[in-house]
Amino acid sequence: MAVLEVKNISIEFGGLKAVSNFNLKLESGELVGLIGPNGAGKTTIFNMLTGVYKPTTGDIFLSNRENLTKRVNGFKPYQITQNGAARTFQNIRLFKDLSVLDNVLISLNFNVKYNSLQAILRTTAFYKEEEKLVEKAMAILKIFNIDTKANELAKNLPYGEQRKLEIARALATGPNLLLLDEPAAGMNPQETEDLMKLIRFIRDEFKLTILLIEHDMKLVMGICERIIVLDYGQMIAEGPPEEISKNPKVIKVYLGEEVEFDA
Amino acid sequence: MINLKNRAFNILTLTLVSTVIFVILLILQYFKVISEYTGLLLTLAGIYVIVSLSLNLITGFTGQLSLGHAGFMCVGAYTTAIAIIKYGMPIPIALILGGIMTALFGLAIGIPTLRLRGDYLAITTLGFGEIIRVIIVNLDSLTGGAAGLKGIPTFSNTGDFIIDAIIRFSWVYIIMILVIAVIHNLINSSQGRAIISIREDDIASTSMGVNVAYYKVYAFTLSAFIAGVGGGLYAIFFGYLNPAMFGWLNSVNFVVIVVLGGMGSITGTIIAAVVFTYLQEWLRVFADFRLVIFGLALIILMIFWPKGLMGNKELSITGFIRQLRSGEFSPRQIKTKWNEFRQKKGRKKDGRAD
Ligand SMILES: Nc1ncnc2c1ncn2[C@@H]1O[C@H](COP(=O)(O)OP(=O)(O)O)[C@@H](O)[C@H]1O
Ligand SMILES: [Mg+2]
């Protein structure tokens, strides 16, 4: 069962083809890495998948948790999220001046079971639902070990925990597909390793399909079952890690970083 | 954080506190401890609080600058006045009608300006306010044109000055409390969090499933409704209307109130609106220099107090009582707090902290 099917999407920015004829099929439960040098177009692909950019050509099909498949081209980001694909941002985009808890609660907004009139009148339904929301949010924070900081402002968290909160917030939307844009950027090796374990754990725990952008080759090699390599907006290789690390085209792109392969 | 156990406590305390303040103010007015003039100012301040809070909903909480709130007030004022004078409607119905009419205007401006932000939205809403005024000047058969509308009956006419003053004050005060409750409860709910997330980062917000366009229009429309009701009260309060009462400078004044009080702080807005109303009256002796003084005061305040009086925090009575109970304000606690505060100040001075 394909969770995501991308057919021939391309996008141009003022004549520059940032991504051309990109194809991708993600099966349920897969953990796939999307790698490539800086400026290869990885984030741009995420932006097309999540409705931030509209592809110039091509189609995107997305299945939600109920296995309902929709063509999502031209959907707004919130519609894509409500249809089961959530993302994190390479440049952390938390709600900085809100509490850690509020950051996660916002992701629960579109499934909330009271309307604003009930909220204004403070009905019992409001209080009950609000308690449930907080419980749910706390449970997610606990997975990432930041539940003790629920009432702190997001901007006051240390960098590594801000990255975790980004993932927690995306997870709270109840996605089928999770798109992680360089989740370990700026972390030290120990933090990175812990994070990768955590990503595997949530994939299994929540039966997610994950597409993960990473800059650091070594890291994706360790956890992804399949890797896609992008260069100048084009897919140049695809396959299991061992194959990718031997692929001459990939080696050429990553020239000078070869050392990292044998790790 | 909201929880069921605190519910009764919160509602009870807040009802009690607002009633006590209300009764005290009534008694003070009745026994002429505060003059009739001060009573009038207090009532006017209540109207300013209502309109400023409505502006705070979009500027402070949703993060969009609107310079059209005098225009919204104007629509509400004229609708209410016409409903009362020409159609003999009772005050509550006329006020609601004023609110609904203004909400329709809010909707009509909110949807096409969705994509605009910052300066662009400010300029568009400013233009809207002026257009409203021009329309009202030219619809003389209905609005009395530039000469305005006269003879709007006041809230009551008992023949007793004090009783009339008290009834007038009660109308405004009770509606103000309702508006505070509505905005407070809305902001502290899932819908409110969605609205605030737009201010924080609209791309992240939509990516977390928040329908940004919907909530922007929602906030805009609700804000217009409340400003319209405020306008209706204003019309009845003064008893006459003319378009000059709703110039764009008034819109700027509301923005000043919201910024001074702290964007996204309800209590901050309330305090700032009351202070502003009084200042405006006291500074009347300076005539046009008033504006210069205001401008200077604003610049100075923004340099030393860039986040306004309250930032985005709230003065919380229930929170205060809870802290009292938990011994937070025992002498020892206060002493440690004071020391912490002084240390922080000291660190700020040598510019190394933060
Ligand atoms: N909004 C945009 N406008 C113009 N160019 C863009 C825009 N977004 C991305 N690009 C360009 O597309 C290319 C791919 O960028 P990106 O997807 O961010 O790369 P990366 O693989 O490092 O994530 C870069 O050349 C970038 O400058
Ligand atoms: Mg990138």
XYZ file of C-alpha atoms and ligand atoms in Angstrom:
645
model
C 0.000 0.000 0.000
C 1.609 3.237 -1.132
C 1.326 6.087 1.351
C 2.805 8.633 -1.006
C 3.121 8.566 -4.727
C 4.858 11.378 -6.521
C 4.768 11.429 -10.300
C 7.106 13.609 -12.295
C 6.960 16.770 -10.242
C 9.036 19.776 -11.284
C 9.336 23.342 -10.114
C 11.116 26.414 -11.408
C 12.131 29.588 -9.663
C 12.567 32.337 -12.232
C 14.047 30.078 -14.861
C 16.061 27.971 -12.429
C 14.820 24.393 -12.383
C 15.092 23.628 -8.694
C 13.576 20.144 -9.057
C 12.953 18.300 -12.303
C 10.868 15.210 -12.963
C 11.061 13.831 -9.482
C 9.362 10.492 -8.813
C 8.857 8.754 -5.527
C 6.773 5.972 -4.067
C 6.697 5.330 -0.338
C 5.214 2.104 0.972
C 3.518 2.017 4.338
C 5.994 1.753 7.191
C 9.084 2.625 5.178
C 11.853 4.814 6.540
C 13.471 6.463 3.556
C 16.341 8.929 3.397
C 16.558 11.812 0.953
C 20.119 13.028 0.633
C 22.133 15.311 -1.559
C 24.478 18.271 -1.356
C 23.336 21.695 -0.214
C 20.997 23.336 -2.701
C 20.142 20.047 -4.378
C 16.433 20.710 -3.941
C 15.592 18.506 -0.956
C 13.732 21.124 1.043
C 12.008 22.275 -2.134
C 10.629 18.755 -2.574
C 9.278 18.872 0.987
C 7.723 22.238 0.282
C 5.942 20.799 -2.744
C 4.787 17.732 -0.852
C 3.349 19.882 1.934
C 1.664 22.485 -0.245
C 3.984 25.378 0.558
C 4.973 25.436 -3.131
C 2.806 24.267 -5.995
C 4.686 22.068 -8.469
C 4.733 23.438 -12.022
C 3.997 19.970 -13.386
C 3.294 16.504 -12.040
C 1.006 14.828 -9.517
C 1.136 14.004 -5.840
C -1.071 11.310 -4.291
C -1.327 10.982 -0.548
C -3.100 8.369 1.571
C -4.350 9.119 5.047
C -4.652 6.760 7.988
C -7.970 5.453 6.685
C -6.247 4.465 3.434
C -8.133 7.116 1.556
C -5.972 8.318 -1.324
C -6.265 11.864 -2.632
C -4.549 13.861 -5.324
C -3.198 16.708 -3.252
C -1.720 19.059 -5.848
C -2.803 22.587 -5.051
C -3.867 21.696 -1.516
C -2.998 24.250 1.138
C -0.474 23.117 3.759
C -3.186 22.753 6.418
C -5.196 20.509 4.106
C -2.188 18.297 3.482
C -1.601 18.055 7.227
C -5.239 17.194 7.797
C -4.861 14.509 5.145
C -2.074 12.814 7.003
C 1.313 14.306 6.146
C 3.137 16.366 8.764
C 6.543 17.968 8.602
C 9.340 19.602 10.521
C 11.440 22.518 9.331
C 15.140 22.663 8.617
C 15.306 26.124 10.186
C 13.368 25.504 13.375
C 9.992 27.194 13.194
C 8.551 26.687 16.645
C 5.997 29.034 18.155
C 8.849 30.538 20.136
C 6.946 32.724 22.562
C 4.427 30.051 23.467
C 4.879 27.285 25.985
C 6.155 23.861 24.960
C 2.734 22.453 25.779
C 0.926 25.054 23.673
C 3.187 24.234 20.737
C 1.877 20.680 20.788
C -1.717 21.659 21.621
C -1.883 23.774 18.462
C -1.325 20.642 16.388
C -4.411 19.099 17.989
C -6.551 22.046 16.919
C -8.186 20.615 13.821
C -9.579 17.584 15.622
C -10.904 19.442 18.606
C -14.401 18.443 19.724
C -15.843 21.719 20.920
C -16.687 24.836 18.937
C -15.794 28.399 19.830
C -19.225 29.090 21.302
C -18.723 26.234 23.757
C -15.285 27.625 24.512
C -16.673 31.095 25.166
C -19.457 29.729 27.380
C -16.987 27.392 29.093
C -19.293 24.396 28.886
C -18.490 21.067 30.489
C -17.703 19.658 27.049
C -15.018 22.312 26.769
C -13.332 21.430 30.044
C -13.485 17.694 29.386
C -11.995 18.010 25.926
C -9.366 20.439 27.141
C -8.258 17.914 29.772
C -8.010 15.224 27.120
C -5.997 17.482 24.842
C -3.515 18.278 27.568
C -3.211 14.603 28.466
C -2.561 13.691 24.852
C -0.031 16.463 24.386
C 1.797 15.505 27.565
C 1.991 11.892 26.426
C 3.673 12.980 23.210
C 6.064 15.274 25.060
C 6.956 12.376 27.314
C 8.140 10.295 24.371
C 10.655 13.008 23.633
C 11.509 13.420 27.283
C 10.502 17.071 27.396
C 7.270 16.693 29.351
C 8.932 18.169 32.420
C 9.436 21.379 30.454
C 5.832 21.652 29.290
C 5.351 25.103 30.768
C 8.588 26.627 29.584
C 8.653 28.886 26.562
C 9.755 27.041 23.447
C 12.546 29.536 22.819
C 14.090 28.762 26.190
C 14.673 25.095 25.393
C 18.202 24.045 24.514
C 18.767 23.582 20.799
C 18.519 19.799 20.746
C 15.212 19.870 22.596
C 13.841 22.476 20.223
C 14.526 20.015 17.409
C 12.709 17.335 19.374
C 9.769 19.621 20.000
C 9.535 20.201 16.250
C 9.074 16.470 15.771
C 6.689 16.167 18.720
C 4.564 18.939 17.277
C 4.406 17.262 13.864
C 3.589 13.926 15.468
C 0.711 15.486 17.380
C -1.149 16.175 14.132
C -1.641 12.400 13.903
C 0.146 11.866 10.600
C 0.431 8.824 8.396
C 3.512 10.222 6.726
C 6.153 12.182 8.614
C 8.548 14.423 6.723
C 11.658 15.350 8.679
C 13.915 18.053 7.270
C 17.435 17.620 8.690
C 16.185 16.713 12.177
C 19.713 16.301 13.518
C 21.198 19.480 12.082
C 23.433 21.146 14.635
C 23.364 18.246 17.103
C 26.450 16.570 18.485
C 27.153 12.907 17.569
C 25.679 11.520 20.789
C 22.483 13.567 20.455
C 22.264 12.569 16.808
C 22.489 8.897 17.582
C 19.844 9.139 20.291
C 17.587 11.031 17.929
C 17.923 8.403 15.226
C 16.925 5.705 17.679
C 13.978 7.824 18.683
C 12.897 8.278 15.073
C 12.945 4.524 14.567
C 10.997 4.093 17.757
C 8.201 6.475 16.802
C 8.029 4.927 13.334
C 7.285 1.534 14.921
C 5.167 2.854 17.771
C 2.896 5.011 15.624
C 3.064 2.884 12.452
C 4.423 5.795 10.499
C 6.008 6.145 7.133
C 8.963 8.498 7.340
C 10.836 10.464 4.728
C 13.944 12.007 6.194
C 16.214 14.610 4.676
C 19.758 14.462 5.864
C 22.931 16.148 4.981
C 25.136 13.804 6.938
C 25.536 10.577 4.907
C 26.682 8.424 7.758
C 23.570 9.108 9.706
C 21.058 8.073 7.038
C 23.098 5.034 6.202
C 22.589 3.871 9.747
C 18.825 4.020 9.941
C 17.203 4.207 6.513
C 16.179 1.136 4.592
C 16.207 2.967 1.308
C 18.002 6.065 0.158
C 17.323 8.541 -2.590
C 20.116 10.789 -3.803
C 19.379 14.150 -5.306
C 21.736 16.439 -7.194
C 20.843 19.652 -8.999
C 17.173 18.854 -8.632
C 17.418 15.413 -10.188
C 17.359 11.976 -8.676
C 20.703 10.368 -9.459
C 20.423 7.178 -7.443
C 18.011 5.124 -5.394
C 18.427 1.932 -3.401
C 19.485 0.329 -0.129
C 22.345 2.016 1.768
C 25.034 -0.515 0.786
C 24.275 -0.030 -2.886
C 24.162 3.738 -2.607
C 27.511 3.905 -0.880
C 29.103 2.053 -3.813
C 27.340 3.962 -6.545
C 29.980 5.852 -8.572
C 27.625 8.765 -9.343
C 26.953 9.277 -5.653
C 30.617 9.021 -4.799
C 31.347 11.695 -7.368
C 28.737 14.038 -5.903
C 30.027 13.477 -2.420
C 33.666 13.627 -3.498
C 35.855 14.404 -0.575
C 33.299 13.039 1.837
C 33.997 9.447 0.858
C 35.692 8.823 4.162
C 32.311 8.862 5.824
C 31.065 5.876 3.852
C 32.976 3.200 5.625
C 31.792 4.305 9.033
C -3.392 25.365 32.029
C -7.093 24.796 32.347
C -8.528 22.104 34.517
C -11.884 21.078 35.797
C -11.107 21.514 39.485
C -10.252 25.176 39.085
C -13.330 25.898 37.073
C -15.744 26.822 39.846
C -13.002 28.727 41.628
C -12.160 30.797 38.554
C -15.712 31.653 37.604
C -16.664 32.482 41.167
C -13.666 34.685 41.806
C -14.002 36.565 38.561
C -17.722 37.158 38.977
C -17.126 38.271 42.527
C -14.298 40.620 41.668
C -16.065 42.269 38.759
C -19.238 42.654 40.821
C -17.367 44.167 43.741
C -15.584 46.675 41.507
C -18.882 47.469 39.823
C -20.727 48.035 43.086
C -17.921 50.154 44.512
C -17.915 52.354 41.431
C -21.688 52.676 41.606
C -21.624 53.661 45.260
C -18.839 56.159 44.663
C -20.890 57.745 41.925
C -24.130 57.677 43.844
C -22.677 59.439 46.858
C -20.785 61.839 44.616
C -17.412 60.745 45.929
C -16.401 60.821 42.312
C -17.731 63.766 40.367
C -20.192 63.487 37.552
C -17.390 64.401 35.183
C -15.205 61.565 36.415
C -18.193 59.260 36.113
C -18.576 60.300 32.490
C -14.903 59.674 31.864
C -15.132 56.247 33.474
C -18.019 55.387 31.195
C -16.163 56.650 28.142
C -13.130 54.657 29.248
C -15.327 51.548 29.283
C -16.228 52.148 25.647
C -12.563 52.646 24.793
C -11.737 49.406 26.572
C -14.321 47.563 24.458
C -13.013 48.904 21.150
C -9.348 48.525 22.124
C -9.918 44.926 23.171
C -11.537 44.210 19.834
C -8.489 45.657 18.095
C -6.198 43.625 20.328
C -7.920 40.503 19.055
C -6.537 41.080 15.567
C -3.453 43.160 16.223
C -2.298 41.605 19.466
C -3.452 38.027 19.118
C -3.623 37.389 15.377
C -0.700 39.705 14.662
C -2.282 41.868 11.994
C -2.125 45.634 12.065
C -5.495 47.305 11.479
C -5.910 51.047 11.168
C -9.606 50.856 10.426
C -11.155 50.502 13.835
C -12.604 54.006 13.902
C -14.339 52.978 10.678
C -15.786 49.883 12.350
C -16.917 51.957 15.295
C -18.498 54.399 12.866
C -20.555 51.688 11.156
C -21.758 50.390 14.507
C -22.539 53.867 15.821
C -24.606 54.916 12.827
C -26.410 51.588 12.538
C -27.376 51.672 16.207
C -28.386 55.329 16.092
C -30.517 54.893 12.988
C -32.127 51.762 14.391
C -33.126 53.679 17.500
C -34.119 57.013 15.951
C -35.747 55.900 12.728
C -37.070 52.489 13.670
C -37.610 52.919 17.395
C -35.761 49.745 18.276
C -34.879 49.028 21.909
C -31.230 49.600 22.858
C -30.088 45.945 23.142
C -31.468 45.060 19.714
C -30.010 48.213 18.185
C -26.588 47.444 19.672
C -26.616 43.874 18.383
C -27.730 45.118 14.997
C -24.841 47.587 15.006
C -22.496 44.724 15.825
C -23.877 42.493 13.083
C -23.721 45.225 10.470
C -20.122 45.972 11.398
C -19.273 42.261 11.363
C -20.569 42.124 7.781
C -18.242 44.988 6.914
C -15.435 43.167 8.694
C -16.136 40.053 6.659
C -16.245 42.072 3.454
C -12.832 43.587 4.176
C -11.328 40.566 5.869
C -11.666 38.172 2.942
C -10.072 40.240 0.148
C -7.265 41.470 2.416
C -6.345 37.986 3.630
C -3.112 37.910 1.705
C -2.015 41.310 2.885
C 0.130 41.755 5.922
C 1.962 44.403 7.860
C 2.015 47.809 6.213
C -0.172 46.759 3.315
C -2.991 45.634 5.536
C -2.606 48.750 7.664
C -2.917 51.020 4.631
C -5.892 49.107 3.241
C -7.788 49.221 6.515
C -6.910 52.902 6.897
C -8.412 53.489 3.468
C -11.491 51.562 4.482
C -12.040 53.785 7.498
C -11.893 56.884 5.318
C -14.212 55.374 2.703
C -16.784 54.699 5.399
C -16.653 58.312 6.431
C -17.091 59.555 2.887
C -20.048 57.234 2.370
C -21.684 58.466 5.539
C -21.207 62.100 4.546
C -22.882 61.385 1.222
C -25.801 59.324 2.480
C -27.400 62.416 4.005
C -30.972 61.199 3.862
C -30.101 58.379 6.244
C -27.125 59.699 8.174
C -27.642 63.457 8.181
C -24.479 63.909 6.111
C -21.705 66.113 7.424
C -24.082 67.790 9.876
C -24.615 64.455 11.550
C -27.387 62.834 13.535
C -28.821 64.517 16.570
C -31.226 63.544 19.279
C -30.217 59.951 19.882
C -32.069 59.095 23.105
C -29.743 58.207 25.980
C -29.873 55.000 27.987
C -32.456 56.349 30.410
C -34.311 59.534 31.142
C -35.459 59.424 34.730
C -34.932 63.127 35.280
C -32.475 62.314 38.065
C -28.922 63.127 36.987
C -27.268 60.617 39.221
C -29.585 57.746 38.413
C -29.143 58.427 34.714
C -25.372 58.530 35.128
C -25.432 55.242 37.008
C -27.612 53.525 34.433
C -25.374 54.788 31.623
C -22.314 53.547 33.443
C -23.926 50.170 34.144
C -24.743 49.587 30.496
C -21.182 50.181 29.416
C -19.600 48.353 32.338
C -21.692 45.202 31.948
C -21.113 45.023 28.209
C -17.411 45.604 28.815
C -17.284 42.679 31.252
C -19.065 40.485 28.697
C -16.555 41.479 26.032
C -13.640 40.760 28.363
C -15.112 37.339 29.184
C -15.712 36.481 25.527
C -12.212 37.440 24.429
C -10.522 35.853 27.427
C -12.391 32.572 27.031
C -11.877 32.462 23.298
C -8.162 33.173 23.531
C -7.722 30.482 26.152
C -9.152 27.715 24.026
C -8.095 25.615 21.084
C -9.493 28.213 18.695
C -7.577 30.916 20.546
C -4.344 28.963 20.354
C -4.877 28.601 16.615
C -5.311 32.366 16.337
C -2.179 33.063 18.371
C -0.144 30.553 16.359
C -0.811 32.674 13.265
C 0.831 35.628 14.960
C 3.783 33.497 15.997
C 4.507 31.918 12.598
C 1.840 31.537 9.953
C 3.754 28.981 7.884
C 4.308 26.735 10.878
C 0.695 27.311 11.822
C -0.760 26.156 8.511
C 1.711 23.268 8.481
C 0.275 22.073 11.797
C -3.181 21.919 10.267
C -4.506 25.328 11.273
C -6.748 26.861 8.635
C -5.030 30.220 8.734
C -7.359 32.025 6.323
C -10.427 30.897 8.252
C -9.105 32.011 11.618
C -7.867 35.345 10.255
C -11.301 36.149 8.853
C -12.923 34.814 12.007
C -10.843 37.083 14.237
C -11.423 40.026 11.925
C -15.180 39.537 11.876
C -15.488 39.046 15.623
C -13.289 42.072 16.178
C -15.504 44.139 13.880
C -18.613 42.944 15.730
C -17.255 44.043 19.087
C -15.983 47.366 17.709
C -19.456 47.904 16.222
C -21.116 47.346 19.587
C -18.585 49.766 21.091
C -19.563 52.255 18.381
C -23.232 51.800 19.235
C -22.559 52.561 22.891
C -20.542 55.591 21.811
C -23.491 56.898 19.784
C -25.907 56.553 22.676
C -23.344 57.947 25.118
C -22.891 61.193 23.186
C -26.450 61.455 21.892
C -25.271 62.850 18.570
C -23.026 61.674 15.751
C -21.071 63.229 12.970
C -18.489 61.688 10.648
C -15.672 63.806 12.071
C -15.882 61.819 15.308
C -14.436 58.832 13.488
C -11.342 60.251 11.783
C -8.337 58.017 11.169
C -6.527 59.557 14.128
C -8.973 57.686 16.329
C -7.899 54.437 14.699
C -4.312 55.351 15.454
C -5.293 56.026 19.061
C -6.640 52.504 19.434
C -3.430 51.082 18.025
C -1.501 53.213 20.512
C -3.614 51.831 23.359
C -3.029 48.232 22.283
C 0.703 48.747 21.808
C 1.070 50.583 25.115
C -0.887 47.964 27.000
C 1.101 45.154 25.428
C 0.096 43.293 22.300
C -1.863 40.242 23.246
C -2.521 41.253 26.854
C -6.136 41.760 27.866
C -5.373 43.374 31.209
C -2.711 45.548 29.578
C -5.232 46.848 27.069
C -7.754 47.594 29.799
C -5.259 49.585 31.841
C -3.913 51.436 28.810
C -7.403 52.309 27.562
C -8.411 53.791 30.914
C -5.170 55.749 31.268
C -5.477 56.951 27.705
C -9.026 58.219 28.190
C -7.965 60.236 31.208
C -4.813 61.601 29.609
C -6.758 62.658 26.580
C -9.017 64.750 28.778
C -6.326 66.199 30.997
C -4.207 67.158 28.040
C -7.072 69.020 26.416
C -5.695 72.301 27.764
C -2.724 71.870 25.456
C -5.055 71.846 22.428
C -3.177 70.642 19.358
C 0.043 70.246 21.287
C -1.632 67.257 22.810
C -0.671 65.264 19.742
C 2.953 66.291 20.084
C 2.954 65.305 23.733
C 1.320 61.979 22.881
C 3.834 61.324 20.144
C 6.758 62.088 22.417
C 5.345 60.007 25.248
C 4.883 57.133 22.850
C 8.434 57.325 21.545
C 9.871 57.469 25.038
C 7.717 54.578 26.206
C 8.658 52.456 23.226
C 12.351 53.048 23.849
C 12.200 52.065 27.499
C 9.284 49.684 27.368
C 9.243 48.141 23.905
C 6.804 45.398 24.818
C 4.252 47.748 26.310
C 2.968 47.745 29.837
C 2.274 44.027 30.138
C 4.042 42.421 27.187
C 1.853 39.450 26.377
C 1.309 38.616 30.055
C -1.815 39.083 32.115
C -2.525 40.434 35.547
C -4.372 37.530 37.053
C -6.509 37.824 40.138
C -7.154 34.101 40.427
C -3.468 33.446 39.866
C -2.653 35.979 42.565
C -5.029 34.391 45.050
C -3.612 30.966 44.285
C -0.120 32.282 44.908
C -1.259 33.844 48.157
C -2.646 30.528 49.291
C 0.467 28.634 48.361
C 2.550 30.953 50.517
C 4.270 32.489 47.545
C 3.979 35.874 49.156
C 5.385 35.006 52.529
C 7.962 37.598 53.631
C 10.813 35.206 52.953
C 9.612 34.446 49.428
C 9.201 38.123 48.685
C 12.714 38.798 49.898
C 14.260 36.139 47.666
C 12.180 37.353 44.726
C 13.334 40.902 45.313
C 16.943 39.806 45.459
C 16.578 37.835 42.237
C 14.995 40.848 40.619
C 17.816 43.138 41.730
C 20.423 40.738 40.481
C 18.712 40.543 37.105
C 18.592 44.324 36.892
C 22.249 44.548 37.812
C 23.208 42.046 35.148
C 21.202 43.874 32.508
C 23.111 47.057 33.232
C 26.553 45.781 32.333
C 25.025 44.445 29.152
C 26.390 40.916 29.390
C 23.235 39.011 30.194
C 20.724 37.564 27.669
N 11.412 30.351 -2.876
C 12.501 30.196 -3.651
N 12.794 31.132 -4.570
C 13.896 31.006 -5.359
N 14.736 29.976 -5.294
C 14.505 29.006 -4.391
C 13.383 29.078 -3.506
N 13.385 27.976 -2.717
C 14.476 27.267 -3.078
N 15.144 27.873 -4.075
C 16.348 27.381 -4.736
O 16.170 26.019 -5.049
C 17.398 25.327 -4.873
C 17.197 24.162 -3.933
O 17.065 24.629 -2.622
P 16.711 23.696 -1.377
O 15.569 22.849 -1.741
O 16.545 24.555 -0.188
O 18.035 22.839 -1.234
P 18.424 21.748 -0.131
O 18.633 20.502 -0.896
O 19.694 22.227 0.475
O 17.319 21.655 0.847
C 18.425 26.324 -4.377
O 19.177 26.763 -5.484
C 17.558 27.428 -3.826
O 18.232 28.655 -3.935
Mg 17.298 22.084 2.840
